Amino acid sequence: VYFEDPYDSRRGEGYTFSIPEDFKNAIAENPSAKLKISVKLSAKYSSDHNYPVTLKLMDMEGAESELLGEQTQHLYSKYNDYKFDFEVDAHCLKKGKFYLFWNNKGVGYWVCMYVKDLTYTLSFEK
């Protein structure tokens, strides 16, 4: 998944991803199903690179969503890629979807972020 349009991430940005039907069926049939999600974010522009970026993984978008994971990384330099990895119990996904939300926090800076790459895999314990 690649998003061309960068934005001012101080306000935050999020996307909802629906998993394929065959993933949903495999999850329903396997109590040990784990979902691994890897996300690369890239800083397109930055006037100050000392503020953190937080990425949240939720089971769905909206007020009723449950936080499944959260990670924070600092923007060490502009134009770098920042990789976030999550592993969650696949049965925690409501409606077969997951939602990623990220933002920057701070004053007096401007950072423009976008998703460079996103992969997810389903695994089962033996």
XYZ file of N, CA and C in Angstrom:
378
model
N 0.855 -1.176 0.000
C 0.000 0.000 0.000
C 0.892 1.227 0.000
N 0.653 2.147 -0.897
C 1.468 3.352 -0.987
C 0.545 4.539 -1.189
N 0.721 5.578 -0.389
C -0.086 6.779 -0.496
C 0.782 7.912 -0.994
N 0.416 8.479 -2.119
C 1.220 9.522 -2.756
C 1.132 10.854 -2.026
N -0.015 11.190 -1.492
C -0.246 12.539 -0.995
C 0.216 12.703 0.437
N 1.258 13.491 0.670
C 1.666 13.781 2.043
C 0.751 14.844 2.649
N 0.853 15.066 3.914
C -0.027 16.001 4.605
C 0.678 16.505 5.849
N 0.109 17.509 6.449
C 0.634 18.043 7.701
C 0.159 17.131 8.817
N 1.059 16.318 9.379
C 0.643 15.275 10.311
C 0.485 15.759 11.742
N 0.590 17.066 11.984
C 0.301 17.559 13.338
C -1.154 17.318 13.684
N -2.009 17.347 12.683
C -3.438 17.117 12.937
C -3.768 15.635 12.994
N -2.852 14.797 12.544
C -3.068 13.359 12.558
C -3.721 12.885 11.274
N -3.497 11.629 10.974
C -4.064 11.035 9.775
C -4.251 9.557 10.022
N -5.276 8.971 9.420
C -5.510 7.556 9.610
C -6.138 6.909 8.397
N -5.970 5.596 8.310
C -6.549 4.822 7.217
C -7.105 3.524 7.771
N -8.207 3.083 7.182
C -8.821 1.807 7.531
C -8.477 0.789 6.455
N -8.078 -0.405 6.875
C -7.752 -1.480 5.955
C -8.657 -2.667 6.232
N -9.278 -3.188 5.196
C -10.101 -4.389 5.299
C -9.256 -5.579 4.880
N -9.290 -6.634 5.691
C -8.521 -7.817 5.326
C -9.360 -8.678 4.372
N -8.702 -9.433 3.491
C -9.425 -10.243 2.507
C -10.308 -11.302 3.160
N -11.321 -11.717 2.423
C -12.269 -12.719 2.930
C -11.578 -14.021 3.313
N -10.579 -14.458 2.543
C -9.907 -15.714 2.885
C -9.133 -15.590 4.194
N -8.626 -14.382 4.514
C -8.014 -14.148 5.822
C -9.078 -14.255 6.916
N -10.219 -13.644 6.699
C -11.295 -13.677 7.706
C -11.711 -15.112 7.987
N -11.848 -15.917 6.938
C -12.245 -17.318 7.107
C -11.171 -18.098 7.858
N -9.906 -17.876 7.529
C -8.811 -18.574 8.215
C -8.752 -18.192 9.692
N -8.995 -16.921 9.984
C -8.999 -16.466 11.384
C -10.128 -17.135 12.155
N -11.312 -17.192 11.559
C -12.476 -17.789 12.223
C -12.243 -19.268 12.542
N -11.478 -19.946 11.700
C -11.256 -21.385 11.863
C -10.043 -21.722 12.728
N -9.248 -20.733 13.104
C -8.002 -20.991 13.835
C -7.874 -20.077 15.052
N -8.048 -20.630 16.250
C -7.987 -19.805 17.464
C -6.611 -19.210 17.748
N -5.553 -19.747 17.128
C -4.206 -19.238 17.397
C -3.760 -18.188 16.371
N -4.655 -17.720 15.539
C -4.280 -16.801 14.452
C -3.684 -15.500 14.988
N -2.546 -15.122 14.426
C -1.873 -13.858 14.747
C -1.757 -13.047 13.465
N -1.926 -11.752 13.599
C -1.767 -10.850 12.472
C -0.521 -10.013 12.705
N 0.417 -10.064 11.758
C 1.636 -9.264 11.832
C 1.505 -8.130 10.826
N 1.747 -6.911 11.290
C 1.618 -5.731 10.457
C 2.924 -4.954 10.508
N 3.476 -4.648 9.341
C 4.683 -3.824 9.238
C 4.333 -2.588 8.427
N 4.701 -1.431 8.956
C 4.387 -0.162 8.302
C 5.655 0.664 8.202
N 5.936 1.198 7.014
C 7.013 2.167 6.841
C 6.372 3.514 6.586
N 6.716 4.475 7.430
C 6.316 5.856 7.201
C 7.546 6.614 6.748
N 7.335 7.611 5.931
C 8.451 8.432 5.475
C 8.153 9.883 5.763
N 9.168 10.615 6.210
C 9.039 12.048 6.428
C 9.385 12.742 5.122
N 8.393 13.329 4.495
C 8.633 13.986 3.208
C 9.313 15.337 3.389
N 8.826 16.113 4.339
C 9.415 17.414 4.623
C 9.494 17.584 6.133
N 10.458 18.332 6.599
C 10.564 18.569 8.026
C 11.355 19.850 8.271
N 10.813 20.715 9.125
C 11.564 21.913 9.504
C 12.326 21.692 10.801
N 11.915 20.693 11.565
C 12.598 20.346 12.812
C 12.388 18.855 13.016
N 13.444 18.100 13.195
C 13.314 16.639 13.218
C 13.500 16.043 14.614
N 13.202 16.786 15.645
C 13.401 16.272 17.003
C 12.111 15.873 17.710
N 11.005 15.869 17.028
C 9.726 15.534 17.647
C 9.310 14.118 17.290
N 8.581 13.462 18.170
C 8.220 12.064 17.924
C 7.026 11.906 16.979
N 6.989 10.749 16.334
C 5.834 10.305 15.556
C 5.260 9.108 16.284
N 3.967 9.125 16.538
C 3.290 8.007 17.194
C 2.362 7.324 16.203
N 2.464 6.003 16.118
C 1.589 5.201 15.267
C 0.746 4.313 16.170
N -0.579 4.387 15.981
C -1.499 3.568 16.768
C -2.189 2.565 15.848
N -2.304 1.332 16.331
C -3.046 0.284 15.642
C -4.320 0.042 16.427
N -5.465 0.167 15.751
C -6.758 -0.037 16.403
C -7.576 -1.055 15.618
N -8.556 -1.638 16.293
C -9.358 -2.667 15.642
C -10.309 -2.078 14.600
N -10.614 -0.800 14.690
C -11.459 -0.120 13.711
C -11.422 1.366 13.999
N -11.950 2.149 13.098
C -11.973 3.596 13.263
C -13.162 3.991 14.133
N -13.014 5.084 14.880
C -14.141 5.636 15.620
C -13.994 5.533 17.119
N -14.977 6.105 17.805
C -14.941 6.209 19.264
C -15.025 4.857 19.954
N -15.593 3.868 19.308
C -15.755 2.543 19.915
C -14.555 1.630 19.678
N -13.520 2.152 19.054
C -12.373 1.309 18.706
C -11.538 0.966 19.930
N -10.821 -0.142 19.818
C -9.921 -0.605 20.877
C -8.484 -0.469 20.394
N -7.624 0.082 21.236
C -6.213 0.223 20.913
C -5.538 -1.144 21.032
N -4.920 -1.610 19.936
C -4.253 -2.906 19.926
C -2.741 -2.773 20.071
N -2.205 -1.608 19.735
C -0.772 -1.385 19.851
C -0.431 0.061 19.564
N 0.675 0.520 20.138
C 1.109 1.898 19.938
C 2.625 1.951 20.039
N 3.255 2.672 19.119
C 4.709 2.840 19.133
C 5.043 4.276 18.787
N 6.137 4.762 19.354
C 6.605 6.119 19.078
C 8.069 6.062 18.649
N 8.391 6.838 17.615
C 9.768 6.973 17.161
C 10.043 8.443 16.907
N 11.302 8.829 17.079
C 11.697 10.204 16.806
C 12.113 10.355 15.350
N 11.865 11.514 14.804
C 12.311 11.831 13.450
C 13.769 12.262 13.528
N 14.666 11.342 13.271
C 16.080 11.645 13.423
C 16.607 12.519 12.290
N 16.078 12.367 11.117
C 16.439 13.255 10.009
C 15.346 13.196 8.952
N 15.250 14.233 8.163
C 14.184 14.237 7.172
C 14.475 13.271 6.036
N 13.415 12.842 5.390
C 13.429 11.913 4.275
C 13.774 10.483 4.672
N 13.852 10.194 5.947
C 14.108 8.828 6.380
C 12.821 8.020 6.430
N 12.993 6.700 6.432
C 11.865 5.792 6.617
C 11.842 5.341 8.076
N 10.673 5.209 8.621
C 10.503 4.768 10.002
C 9.620 3.548 9.986
N 10.124 2.424 10.520
C 9.419 1.157 10.450
C 8.797 0.807 11.791
N 7.534 0.449 11.741
C 6.776 0.022 12.915
C 6.291 -1.400 12.668
N 6.450 -2.270 13.666
C 5.997 -3.658 13.557
C 5.070 -3.984 14.722
N 3.953 -4.612 14.386
C 2.973 -5.028 15.388
C 2.637 -6.493 15.162
N 2.324 -7.201 16.247
C 1.749 -8.540 16.158
C 0.601 -8.598 17.158
N -0.573 -8.961 16.672
C -1.760 -8.978 17.528
C -2.544 -10.264 17.312
N -3.366 -10.590 18.282
C -4.317 -11.691 18.147
C -5.310 -11.290 17.063
N -5.380 -12.063 16.001
C -6.228 -11.710 14.861
C -7.706 -11.663 15.224
N -8.086 -12.353 16.300
C -9.496 -12.346 16.702
C -9.915 -11.015 17.323
N -8.973 -10.132 17.594
C -9.294 -8.811 18.143
C -9.835 -7.858 17.079
N -9.712 -8.226 15.815
C -10.173 -7.339 14.748
C -11.688 -7.427 14.604
N -12.354 -6.322 14.863
C -13.802 -6.278 14.694
C -14.113 -6.005 13.234
N -15.060 -6.682 12.705
C -15.515 -6.473 11.322
C -14.421 -6.741 10.289
N -13.373 -7.483 10.682
C -12.331 -7.828 9.726
C -11.550 -6.641 9.200
N -11.368 -5.616 10.038
C -10.660 -4.408 9.627
C -9.664 -3.998 10.697
N -8.669 -3.210 10.284
C -7.816 -2.555 11.261
C -7.580 -1.126 10.795
N -7.255 -0.285 11.757
C -7.137 1.145 11.511
C -5.785 1.616 12.024
N -5.046 2.352 11.205
C -3.765 2.932 11.598
C -3.912 4.442 11.675
N -3.447 5.014 12.791
C -3.505 6.462 12.982
C -2.141 6.938 13.450
N -1.629 7.989 12.853
C -0.346 8.530 13.303
C -0.397 10.042 13.323
N 0.409 10.605 14.224
C 0.538 12.059 14.289
C 1.838 12.439 14.968
N 2.153 13.702 14.851
C 3.309 14.290 15.516
C 2.797 15.208 16.613
N 3.571 15.354 17.670
C 3.194 16.257 18.748
C 4.339 17.221 18.986
N 4.014 18.479 19.160
C 5.039 19.482 19.401
C 4.571 20.839 18.915
N 5.379 21.833 19.148
C 5.039 23.197 18.774
C 6.181 23.765 17.949
N 5.847 24.555 16.960
C 6.877 25.255 16.191
C 7.616 24.378 15.204
N 6.951 23.401 14.627
C 7.597 22.562 13.633
C 6.574 22.115 12.610
N 7.034 21.608 11.524
C 6.161 21.112 10.467
C 6.769 19.842 9.910
N 6.028 18.779 9.954
C 6.486 17.496 9.424
C 5.414 16.962 8.492
N 5.804 16.446 7.373
C 4.867 15.879 6.416
C 5.182 14.398 6.279
N 4.246 13.532 6.649
C 4.460 12.090 6.659
C 3.538 11.414 5.660
N 3.975 10.266 5.166
C 3.091 9.433 4.355
C 3.490 7.970 4.525
N 2.549 7.074 4.220
C 2.819 5.644 4.265
C 3.590 5.274 3.012
N 4.775 4.723 3.205
C 5.592 4.302 2.071
C 5.322 2.842 1.731
N 5.103 2.023 2.750
C 4.882 0.597 2.516
C 4.106 0.018 3.693
N 3.229 -0.913 3.408
C 2.491 -1.598 4.463
C 2.311 -3.049 4.038
N 2.670 -3.980 4.926
C 2.423 -5.394 4.669
C 1.775 -6.002 5.900
N 0.948 -7.007 5.679
C 0.433 -7.764 6.811
C 0.334 -9.227 6.429
N 0.627 -10.075 7.416
C 0.610 -11.523 7.209
C -0.149 -12.184 8.334
N -0.696 -13.324 8.045
C -1.435 -14.114 9.025
C -0.612 -15.354 9.352
N -0.471 -15.649 10.642
C 0.274 -16.832 11.048
C -0.497 -17.590 12.111
N -0.123 -18.862 12.293
C -0.797 -19.722 13.259
C 0.233 -20.457 14.094
N -0.051 -20.601 15.377
C 0.815 -21.395 16.243
C 0.551 -22.864 15.965
N 1.595 -23.668 16.096
C 1.425 -25.114 15.868
C 1.135 -25.830 17.148
